[in-house]
Coordinates of C-alpha atoms and ligand atoms in Angstrom, one line a residue:
X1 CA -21.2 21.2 -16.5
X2 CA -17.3 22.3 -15.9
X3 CA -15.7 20.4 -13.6
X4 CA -16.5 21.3 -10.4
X5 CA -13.5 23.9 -8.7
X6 CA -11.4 21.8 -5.6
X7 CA -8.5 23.0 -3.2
X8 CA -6.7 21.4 -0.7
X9 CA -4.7 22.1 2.1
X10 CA -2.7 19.8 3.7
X11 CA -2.2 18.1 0.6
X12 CA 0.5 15.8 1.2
X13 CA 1.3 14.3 -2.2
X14 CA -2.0 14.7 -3.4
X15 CA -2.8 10.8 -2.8
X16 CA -6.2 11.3 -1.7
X17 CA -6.9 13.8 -3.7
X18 CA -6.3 11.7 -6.7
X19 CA -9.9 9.9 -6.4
X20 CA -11.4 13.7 -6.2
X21 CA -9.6 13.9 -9.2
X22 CA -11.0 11.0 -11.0
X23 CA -14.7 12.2 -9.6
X24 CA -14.6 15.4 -12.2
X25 CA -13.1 17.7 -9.7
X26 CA -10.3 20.4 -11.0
X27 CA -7.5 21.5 -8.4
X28 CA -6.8 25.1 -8.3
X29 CA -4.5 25.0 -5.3
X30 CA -2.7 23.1 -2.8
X31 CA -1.1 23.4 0.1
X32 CA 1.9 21.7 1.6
X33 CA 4.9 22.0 3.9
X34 CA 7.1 19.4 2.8
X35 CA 9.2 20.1 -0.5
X36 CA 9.1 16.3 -2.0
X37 CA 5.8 16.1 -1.6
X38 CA 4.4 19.4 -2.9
X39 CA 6.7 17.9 -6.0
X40 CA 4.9 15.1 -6.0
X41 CA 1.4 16.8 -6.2
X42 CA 2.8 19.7 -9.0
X43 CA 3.8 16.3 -10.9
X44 CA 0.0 15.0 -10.7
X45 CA -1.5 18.2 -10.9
X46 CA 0.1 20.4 -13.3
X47 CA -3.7 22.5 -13.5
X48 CA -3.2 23.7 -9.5
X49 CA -0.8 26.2 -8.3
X50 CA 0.4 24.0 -5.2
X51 CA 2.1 26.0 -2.2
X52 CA 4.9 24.2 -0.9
X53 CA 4.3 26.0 2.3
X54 CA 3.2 26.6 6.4
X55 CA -0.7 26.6 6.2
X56 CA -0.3 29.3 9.0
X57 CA 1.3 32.0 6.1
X58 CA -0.6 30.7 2.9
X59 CA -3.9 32.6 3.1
X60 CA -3.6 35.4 1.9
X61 CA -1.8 33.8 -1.6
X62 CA -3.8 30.6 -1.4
X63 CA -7.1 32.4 -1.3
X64 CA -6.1 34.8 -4.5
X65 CA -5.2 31.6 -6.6
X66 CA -8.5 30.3 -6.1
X67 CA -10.6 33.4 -6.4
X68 CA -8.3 33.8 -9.7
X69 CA -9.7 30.4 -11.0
X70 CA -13.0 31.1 -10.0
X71 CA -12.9 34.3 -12.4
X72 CA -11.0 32.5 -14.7
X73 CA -13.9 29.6 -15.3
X74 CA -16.6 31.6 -14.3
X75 CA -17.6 29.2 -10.9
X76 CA -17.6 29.4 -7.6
X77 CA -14.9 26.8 -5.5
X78 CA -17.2 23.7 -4.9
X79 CA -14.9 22.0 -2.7
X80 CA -11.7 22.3 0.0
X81 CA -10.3 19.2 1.4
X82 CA -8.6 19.2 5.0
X83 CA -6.4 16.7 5.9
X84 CA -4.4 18.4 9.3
X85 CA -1.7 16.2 10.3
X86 CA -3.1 13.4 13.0
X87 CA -0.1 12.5 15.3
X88 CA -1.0 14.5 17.7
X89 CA -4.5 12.7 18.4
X90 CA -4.2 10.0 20.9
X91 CA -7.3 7.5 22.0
X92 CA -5.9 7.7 25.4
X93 CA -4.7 11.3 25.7
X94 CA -7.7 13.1 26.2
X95 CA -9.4 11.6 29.1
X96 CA -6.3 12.5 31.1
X97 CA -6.8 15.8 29.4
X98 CA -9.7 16.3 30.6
X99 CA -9.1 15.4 33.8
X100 CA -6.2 17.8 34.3
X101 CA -8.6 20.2 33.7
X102 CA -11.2 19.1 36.2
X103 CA -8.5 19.3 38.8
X104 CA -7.4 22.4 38.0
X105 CA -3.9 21.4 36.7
X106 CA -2.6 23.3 33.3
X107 CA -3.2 20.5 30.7
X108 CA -0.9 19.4 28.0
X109 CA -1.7 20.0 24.4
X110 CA -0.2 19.0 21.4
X111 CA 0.5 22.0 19.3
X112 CA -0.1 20.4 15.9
X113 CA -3.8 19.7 16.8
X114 CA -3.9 23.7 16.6
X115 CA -3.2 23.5 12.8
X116 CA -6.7 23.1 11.8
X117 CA -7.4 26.9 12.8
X118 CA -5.3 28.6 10.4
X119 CA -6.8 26.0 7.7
X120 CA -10.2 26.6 8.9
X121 CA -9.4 30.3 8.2
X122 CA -8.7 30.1 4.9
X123 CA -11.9 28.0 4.4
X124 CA -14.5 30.7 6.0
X125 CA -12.9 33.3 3.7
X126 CA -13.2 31.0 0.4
X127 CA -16.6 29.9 1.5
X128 CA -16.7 26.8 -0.6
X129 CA -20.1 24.3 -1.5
X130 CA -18.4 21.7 0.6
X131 CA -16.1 20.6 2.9
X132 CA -14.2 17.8 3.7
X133 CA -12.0 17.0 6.8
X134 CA -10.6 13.2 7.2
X135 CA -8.6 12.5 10.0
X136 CA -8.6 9.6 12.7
X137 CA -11.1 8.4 14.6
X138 CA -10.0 10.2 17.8
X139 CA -10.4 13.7 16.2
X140 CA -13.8 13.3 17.9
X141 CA -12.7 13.7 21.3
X142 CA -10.2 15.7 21.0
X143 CA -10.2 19.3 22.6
X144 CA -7.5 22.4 21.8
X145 CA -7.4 25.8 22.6
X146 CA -9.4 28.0 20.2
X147 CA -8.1 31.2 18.6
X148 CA -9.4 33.1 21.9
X149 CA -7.7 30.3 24.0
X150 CA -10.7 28.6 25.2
X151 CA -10.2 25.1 25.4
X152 CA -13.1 23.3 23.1
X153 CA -14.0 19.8 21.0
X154 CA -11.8 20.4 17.6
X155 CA -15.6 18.9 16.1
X156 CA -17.8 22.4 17.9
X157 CA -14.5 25.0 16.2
X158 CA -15.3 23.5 12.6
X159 CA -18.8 23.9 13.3
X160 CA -19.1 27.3 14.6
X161 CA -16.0 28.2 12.4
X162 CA -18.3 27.4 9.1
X163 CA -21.2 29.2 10.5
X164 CA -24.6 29.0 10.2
X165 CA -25.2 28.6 6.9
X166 CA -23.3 25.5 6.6
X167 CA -24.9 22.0 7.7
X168 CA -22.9 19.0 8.5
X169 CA -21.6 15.9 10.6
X170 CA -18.8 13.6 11.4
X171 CA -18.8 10.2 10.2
X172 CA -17.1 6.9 11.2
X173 CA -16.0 5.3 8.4
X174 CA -14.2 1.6 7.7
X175 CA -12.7 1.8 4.4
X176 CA -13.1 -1.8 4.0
X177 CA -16.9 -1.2 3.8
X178 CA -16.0 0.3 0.9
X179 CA -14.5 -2.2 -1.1
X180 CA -11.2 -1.2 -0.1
X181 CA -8.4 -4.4 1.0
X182 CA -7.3 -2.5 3.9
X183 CA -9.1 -2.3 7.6
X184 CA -8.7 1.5 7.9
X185 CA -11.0 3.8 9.9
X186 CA -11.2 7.4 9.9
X187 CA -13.3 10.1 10.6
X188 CA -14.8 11.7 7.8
X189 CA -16.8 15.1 8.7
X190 CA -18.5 16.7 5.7
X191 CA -20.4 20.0 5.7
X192 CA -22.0 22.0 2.5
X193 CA -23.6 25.2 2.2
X194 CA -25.1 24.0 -1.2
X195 CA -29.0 24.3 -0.2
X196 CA -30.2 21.4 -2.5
X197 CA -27.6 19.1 -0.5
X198 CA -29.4 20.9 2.6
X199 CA -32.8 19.6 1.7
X200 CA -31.3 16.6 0.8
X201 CA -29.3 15.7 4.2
X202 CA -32.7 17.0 6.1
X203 CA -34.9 14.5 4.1
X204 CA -32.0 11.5 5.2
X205 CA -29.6 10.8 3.3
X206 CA -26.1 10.9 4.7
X207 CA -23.5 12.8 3.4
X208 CA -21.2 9.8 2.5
X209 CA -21.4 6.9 0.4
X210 CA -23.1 3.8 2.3
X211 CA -21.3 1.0 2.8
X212 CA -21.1 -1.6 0.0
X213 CA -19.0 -4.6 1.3
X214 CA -19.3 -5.8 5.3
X215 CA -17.1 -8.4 7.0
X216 CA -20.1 -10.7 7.6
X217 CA -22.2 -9.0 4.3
X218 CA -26.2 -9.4 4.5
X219 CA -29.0 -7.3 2.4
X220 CA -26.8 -7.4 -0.6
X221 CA -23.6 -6.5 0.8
X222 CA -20.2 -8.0 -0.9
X223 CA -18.3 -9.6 1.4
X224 CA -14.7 -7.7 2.5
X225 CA -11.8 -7.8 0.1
X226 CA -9.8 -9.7 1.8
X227 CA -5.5 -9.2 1.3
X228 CA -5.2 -12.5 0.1
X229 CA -7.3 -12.1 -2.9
X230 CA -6.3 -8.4 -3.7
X231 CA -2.6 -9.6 -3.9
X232 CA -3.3 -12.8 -5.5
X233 CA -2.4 -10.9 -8.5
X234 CA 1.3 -10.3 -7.6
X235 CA 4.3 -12.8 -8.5
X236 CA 5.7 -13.9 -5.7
X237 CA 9.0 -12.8 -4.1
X238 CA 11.1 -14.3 -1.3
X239 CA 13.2 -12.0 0.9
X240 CA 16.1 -14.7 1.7
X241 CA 18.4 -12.5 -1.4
X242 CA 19.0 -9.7 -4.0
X243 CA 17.6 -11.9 -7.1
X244 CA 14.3 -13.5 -5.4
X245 CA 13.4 -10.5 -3.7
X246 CA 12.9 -8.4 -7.0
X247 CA 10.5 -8.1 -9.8
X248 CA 12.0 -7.8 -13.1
X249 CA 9.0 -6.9 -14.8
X250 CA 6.6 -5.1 -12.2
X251 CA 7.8 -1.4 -11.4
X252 CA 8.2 -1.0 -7.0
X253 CA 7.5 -5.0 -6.6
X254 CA 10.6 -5.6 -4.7
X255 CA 10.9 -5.7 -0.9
X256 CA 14.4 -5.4 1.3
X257 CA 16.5 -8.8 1.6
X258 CA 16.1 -10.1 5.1
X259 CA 19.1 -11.0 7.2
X260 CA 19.5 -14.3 7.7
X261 CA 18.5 -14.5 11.3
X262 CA 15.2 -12.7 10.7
X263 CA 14.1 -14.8 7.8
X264 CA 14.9 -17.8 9.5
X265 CA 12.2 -16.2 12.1
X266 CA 9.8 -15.5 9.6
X267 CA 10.2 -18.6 7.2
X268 CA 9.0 -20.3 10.4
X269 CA 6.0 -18.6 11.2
X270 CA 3.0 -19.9 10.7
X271 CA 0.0 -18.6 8.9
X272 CA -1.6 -15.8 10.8
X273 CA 1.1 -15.9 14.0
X274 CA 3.7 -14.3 14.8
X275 CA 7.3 -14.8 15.1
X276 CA 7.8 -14.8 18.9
X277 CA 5.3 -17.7 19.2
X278 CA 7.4 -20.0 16.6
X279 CA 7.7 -23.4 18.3
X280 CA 10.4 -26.2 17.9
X281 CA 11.8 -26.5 14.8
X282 CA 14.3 -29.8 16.1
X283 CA 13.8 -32.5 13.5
X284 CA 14.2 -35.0 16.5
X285 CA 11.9 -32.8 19.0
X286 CA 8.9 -31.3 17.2
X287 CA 7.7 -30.2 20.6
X288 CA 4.5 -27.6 19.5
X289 CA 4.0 -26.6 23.4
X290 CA 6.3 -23.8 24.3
X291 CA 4.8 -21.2 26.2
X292 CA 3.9 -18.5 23.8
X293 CA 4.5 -14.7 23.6
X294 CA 2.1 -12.4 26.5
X295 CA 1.7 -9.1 27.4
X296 CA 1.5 -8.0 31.3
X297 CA -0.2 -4.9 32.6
X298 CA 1.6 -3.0 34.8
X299 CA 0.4 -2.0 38.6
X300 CA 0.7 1.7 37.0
X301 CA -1.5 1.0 33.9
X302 CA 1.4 0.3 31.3
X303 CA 1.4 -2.5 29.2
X304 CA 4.7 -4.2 28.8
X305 CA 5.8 -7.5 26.8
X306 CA 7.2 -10.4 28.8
X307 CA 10.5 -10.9 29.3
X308 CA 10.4 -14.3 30.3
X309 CA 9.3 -16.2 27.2
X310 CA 11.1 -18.9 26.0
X311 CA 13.7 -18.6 23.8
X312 CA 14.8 -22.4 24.1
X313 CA 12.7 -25.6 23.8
X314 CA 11.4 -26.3 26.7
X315 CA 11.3 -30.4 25.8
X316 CA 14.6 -30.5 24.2
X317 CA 16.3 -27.3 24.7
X318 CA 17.1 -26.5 21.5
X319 CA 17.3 -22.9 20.2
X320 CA 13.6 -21.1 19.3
X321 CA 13.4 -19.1 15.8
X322 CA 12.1 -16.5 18.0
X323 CA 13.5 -12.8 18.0
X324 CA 15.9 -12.1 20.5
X325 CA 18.8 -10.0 21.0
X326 CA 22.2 -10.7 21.7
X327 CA 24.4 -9.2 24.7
X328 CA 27.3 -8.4 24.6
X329 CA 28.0 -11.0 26.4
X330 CA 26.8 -13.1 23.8
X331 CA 23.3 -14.1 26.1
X332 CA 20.6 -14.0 23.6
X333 CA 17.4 -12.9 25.4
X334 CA 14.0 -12.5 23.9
X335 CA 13.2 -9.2 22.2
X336 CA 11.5 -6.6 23.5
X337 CA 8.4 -6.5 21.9
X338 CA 4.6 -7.5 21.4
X339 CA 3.1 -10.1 19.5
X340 CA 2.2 -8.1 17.0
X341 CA 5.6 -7.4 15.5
X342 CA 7.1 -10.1 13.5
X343 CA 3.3 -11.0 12.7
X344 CA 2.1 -12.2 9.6
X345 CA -1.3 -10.5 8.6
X346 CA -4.8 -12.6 8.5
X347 CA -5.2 -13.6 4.6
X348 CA -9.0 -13.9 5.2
X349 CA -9.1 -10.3 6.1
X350 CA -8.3 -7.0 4.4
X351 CA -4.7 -5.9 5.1
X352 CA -4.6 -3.9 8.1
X353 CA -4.1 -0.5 7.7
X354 CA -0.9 0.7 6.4
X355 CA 1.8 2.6 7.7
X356 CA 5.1 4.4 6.8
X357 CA 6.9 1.1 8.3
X358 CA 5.3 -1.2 5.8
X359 CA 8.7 -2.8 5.0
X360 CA 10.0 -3.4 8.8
X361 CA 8.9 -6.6 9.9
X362 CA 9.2 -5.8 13.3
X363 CA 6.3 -3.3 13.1
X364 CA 3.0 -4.4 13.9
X365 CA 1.4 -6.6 11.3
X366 CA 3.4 -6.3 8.6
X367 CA 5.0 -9.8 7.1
X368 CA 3.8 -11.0 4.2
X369 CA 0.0 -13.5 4.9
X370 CA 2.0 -16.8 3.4
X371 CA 5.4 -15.4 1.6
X372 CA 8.6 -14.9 3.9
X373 CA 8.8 -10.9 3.1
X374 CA 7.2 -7.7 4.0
X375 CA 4.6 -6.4 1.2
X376 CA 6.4 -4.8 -1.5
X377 CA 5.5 -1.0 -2.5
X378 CA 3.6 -1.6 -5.7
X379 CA 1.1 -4.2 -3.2
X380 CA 1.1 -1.3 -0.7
X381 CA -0.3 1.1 -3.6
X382 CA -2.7 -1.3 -5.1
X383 CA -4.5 -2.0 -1.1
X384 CA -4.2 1.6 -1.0
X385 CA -5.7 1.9 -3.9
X386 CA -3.6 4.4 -5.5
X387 CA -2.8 1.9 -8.8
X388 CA -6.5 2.3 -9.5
X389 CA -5.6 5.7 -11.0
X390 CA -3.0 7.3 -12.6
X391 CA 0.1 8.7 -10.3
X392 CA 3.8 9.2 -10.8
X393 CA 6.6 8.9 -8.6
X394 CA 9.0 11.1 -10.2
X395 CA 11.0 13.0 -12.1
X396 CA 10.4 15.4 -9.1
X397 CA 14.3 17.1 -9.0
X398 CA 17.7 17.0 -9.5
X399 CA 20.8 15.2 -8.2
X400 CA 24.1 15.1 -9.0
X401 CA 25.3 11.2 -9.9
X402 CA 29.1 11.2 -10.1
X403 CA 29.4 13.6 -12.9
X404 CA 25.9 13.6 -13.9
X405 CA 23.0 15.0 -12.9
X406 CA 19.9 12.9 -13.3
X407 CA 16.3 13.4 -12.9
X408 CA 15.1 11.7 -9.7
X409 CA 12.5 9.6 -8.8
X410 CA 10.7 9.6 -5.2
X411 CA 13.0 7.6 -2.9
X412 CA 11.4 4.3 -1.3
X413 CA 11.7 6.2 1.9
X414 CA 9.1 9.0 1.2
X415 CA 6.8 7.0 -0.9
X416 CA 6.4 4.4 2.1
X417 CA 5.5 8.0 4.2
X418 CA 3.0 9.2 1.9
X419 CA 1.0 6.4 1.5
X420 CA 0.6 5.5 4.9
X421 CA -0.6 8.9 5.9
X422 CA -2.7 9.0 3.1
X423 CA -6.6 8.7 2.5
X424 CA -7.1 6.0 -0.4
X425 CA -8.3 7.7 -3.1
X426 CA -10.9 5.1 -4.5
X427 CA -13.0 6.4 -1.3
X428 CA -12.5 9.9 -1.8
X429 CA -13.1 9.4 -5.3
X430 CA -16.6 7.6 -4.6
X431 CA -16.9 10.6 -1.8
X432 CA -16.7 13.0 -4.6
X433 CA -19.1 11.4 -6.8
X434 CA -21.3 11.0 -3.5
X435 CA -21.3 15.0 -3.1
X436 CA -22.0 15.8 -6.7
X437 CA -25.2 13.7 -6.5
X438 CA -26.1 15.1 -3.7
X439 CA -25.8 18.6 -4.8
X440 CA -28.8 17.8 -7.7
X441 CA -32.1 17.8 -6.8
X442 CA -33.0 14.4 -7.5
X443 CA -30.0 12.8 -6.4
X444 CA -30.6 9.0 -6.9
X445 CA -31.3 10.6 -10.5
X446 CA -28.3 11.5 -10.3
X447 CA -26.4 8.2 -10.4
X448 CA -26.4 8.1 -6.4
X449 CA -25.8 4.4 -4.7
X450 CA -28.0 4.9 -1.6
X451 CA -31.2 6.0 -0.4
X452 CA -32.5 8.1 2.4
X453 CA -32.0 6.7 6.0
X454 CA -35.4 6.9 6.3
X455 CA -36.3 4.5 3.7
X456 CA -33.4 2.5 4.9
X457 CA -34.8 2.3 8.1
X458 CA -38.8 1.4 6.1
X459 CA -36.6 -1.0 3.9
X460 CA -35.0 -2.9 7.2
X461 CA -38.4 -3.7 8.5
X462 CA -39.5 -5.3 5.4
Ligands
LIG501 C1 -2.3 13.4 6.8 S1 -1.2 14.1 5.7 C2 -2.1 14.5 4.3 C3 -2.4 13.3 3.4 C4 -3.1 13.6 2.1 N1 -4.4 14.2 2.2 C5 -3.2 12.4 1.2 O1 -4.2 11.8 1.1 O2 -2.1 12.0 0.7 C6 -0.9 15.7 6.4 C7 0.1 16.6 5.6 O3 0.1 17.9 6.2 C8 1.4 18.4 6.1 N2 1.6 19.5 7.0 C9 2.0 19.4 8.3 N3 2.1 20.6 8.9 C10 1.8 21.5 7.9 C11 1.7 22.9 7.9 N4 2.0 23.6 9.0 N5 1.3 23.5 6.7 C12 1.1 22.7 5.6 N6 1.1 21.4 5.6 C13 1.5 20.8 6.7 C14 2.3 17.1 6.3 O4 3.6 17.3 5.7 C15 1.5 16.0 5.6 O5 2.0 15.8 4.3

């Protein structure tokens, strides 16, 4: 068989799409706003035409390049990918949405939750085998204004946008359960038109991968990768200067030098705490009980960090390596912030999911589980997954260097960006391979992992 046609819109820098990549799929075109990263995916996938462009003025030219490819190869697109942008989705947002609504009050909507019509347009006019959205959990309840201006669930526009001939559902999926180091959920809604698929979904089985790894496994589940064992691989690196914090050998494993003040905080903080908890570090004192780091709830709902934790001893009075700033003044008073900054992650657990402030400490969970550093970029690919296959960073465009112009790499700045609002490809690659089997016949003759959830459900009772 060819490989199997794929498009994508939203493609960011074609991260996630990788692992479709690596499944047998072909890329025939892509769609992105940003310049560096459509680059970045004309870099990795020199076979698609890639749109560096708004999704709301693409159709037209994103729909001929794939009906091109279709003529060119002879097949029809098997797949689109949708990844809309998922700032805009709040956990807390919609219920006071909704109650807006109820009480006749003009509700507030986040206008880049509305980019998923124009996408959706440009799938019911390709018509492809399957679909895939990912976004975060809280796409689920999350309402907009339709094309007609009716407020509706973003999950019933997808729906009646694909029509009746497509079936489908939303999944909620930990990518940990998949063998992946990092605790990362997101919603995953598939849909297909292909009719064996259709018969298969109807006889049970879901329409992603089952889980393989659990954080307490049973019935032949692997246990979670946890971050300590998928960086065990990694020379270590110490953020305290310019020599210590660098690998000479392994390309991106390097992490920003500290200044001294914050890696005293760190290099004090023991394993799975956080900074603002650090207790007395007076050779002569010792003194482990100093009230630790809390978060208050405020009469109108909000919560807020104290502001009264200690930031001396309270045996000896010596200075805490907590954070604090300094006022002008010179008064040093405890930072604002929770406990979850200046934290160093669980080793025993996968990494928790990563963000485009993977190198600030003072973002939530991001030091280093027993090293006094952030995780440098080449660990943030391989828990993303991404060093499982082959990506490059660069050349993606000129600059001028004093009087040279040199091919340039992605700066540290846009790769920390992409990966954090990426999907890791090793699930959509196993996604991929999930949809191909499904799309036989005999699909567990067709090299699927899972059965039906009927037999799941016969198997359980065993
Ligand atoms: C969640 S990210 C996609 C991640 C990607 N699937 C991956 O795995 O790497 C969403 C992308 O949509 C892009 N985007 C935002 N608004 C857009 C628009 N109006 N048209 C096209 N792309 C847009 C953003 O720049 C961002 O790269």
């Amino acid at each position: 068989m060819n490989a199997p046609l794929a498009a994508s819109l939203f493609s960011g820098a074609g991260i996630g799409d990788l692992g479709l990549k690596a499944a047998g799929f072909n890329f025939t075109a892509m769609c992105e706003l940003e310049h560096d990263r459509a680059a970045l995916c004309r870099l990795n996938f020199p076979e698609a035409v890639v749109f560096a462009e708004d999704v709301t003025e693409v159709g037209p030219s994103f729909v001929a390049a794939v009906r091109s490819a279709e003529q060119r190869t002879g097949q029809e697109l098997f797949l689109v990918t949708c990844t809309a942008p998922c700032q805009g989705m709040s956990k807390s947002g919609q219920g006071t949405l909704l109650k807006n609504i109820r009480e006749g009050r003009r509700p507030k909507l986040d206008p880049r939750n509305r980019l998923i019509l124009p996408a959706l347009k440009i799938i019911a006019e390709l018509r492809p085998r399957w679909v895939i959205f990912e976004n975060v959990i809280e796409m689920r309840g999350t309402w907009i204004e339709d094309e007609a201006g009716e407020l509706r669930p973003i999950l019933e526009i997808i729906a009646s946008s694909l029509g009746t001939d497509y079936l489908g559902q939303a999944y909620d999926v930990e990518f940990a359960d998949h063998g992946i180091p990092q605790r990362r959920q997101r919603l995953i809604t598939v849909y297909t038109r292909e009719e064996a698929a259709k018969g298969n979904y109807e006889r049970g089985y879901a329409l992603v991968p089952s889980a393989t790894h659990a954080k307490r496994p049973i019935r032949g589940l692997k246990r979670w990768i946890s971050v300590a064992e998928a960086l065990s691989g990694f020379p270590s690196l110490d953020a305290k200067n310019a020599e210590a914090a660098a690998s000479a050998t392994i390309p991106f494993h390097r992490v920003p030098v500290l200044d001294p003040k914050k890696y005293e905080w760190i290099r004090h903080t023991p394993r799975g705490a956080s900074a603002f908890d650090n207790q007395c570090i007076n050779t002569a004192c010792g003194f482990t009980g100093n009230t630790t780091h809390g978060n208050k709830r405020t009469p109108d709902g909000i919560n807020r960090a104290s502001v009264t934790t200690p930031l001396h001893c309270q045996a000896c009075g010596e200075m805490l390596p907590r954070p604090y700033t300094a006022d002008p003044d010179g008064t040093k008073r405890i930072m604002a912030g929770f406990t979850s900054a200046y934290k160093r992650m669980d080793p025993d657990l996968p990494a928790p999911a990563l963000t485009r402030n993977l190198s600030y400490p003072c973002s939530d969970h991001k030091v280093h589980p027993t090293e006094n550093r952030v995780l440098s970029l080449a660990e943030a690919m391989h828990l993303q997954t991404i060093s499982q296959f082959e990506y490059r960073w660069g050349p993606i465009g000129l600059a001028i260097r004093g009087k040279e112009v040199v091919r340039e790499q992605a700066p540290d700045t846009l790769i920390r960006l992409v990966i954090g609002e990426s999907v890791p490809p090793k699930f959509l690659q196993l996604l991929g391979l999930h949809i191909r089997s499904l799309s036989q016949a005999d699909p567990l003759g067709a090299g699927l992992n899972t059965v039906p959830h009927e037999t799941r459900l016969q198997l359980s009772l065993i």
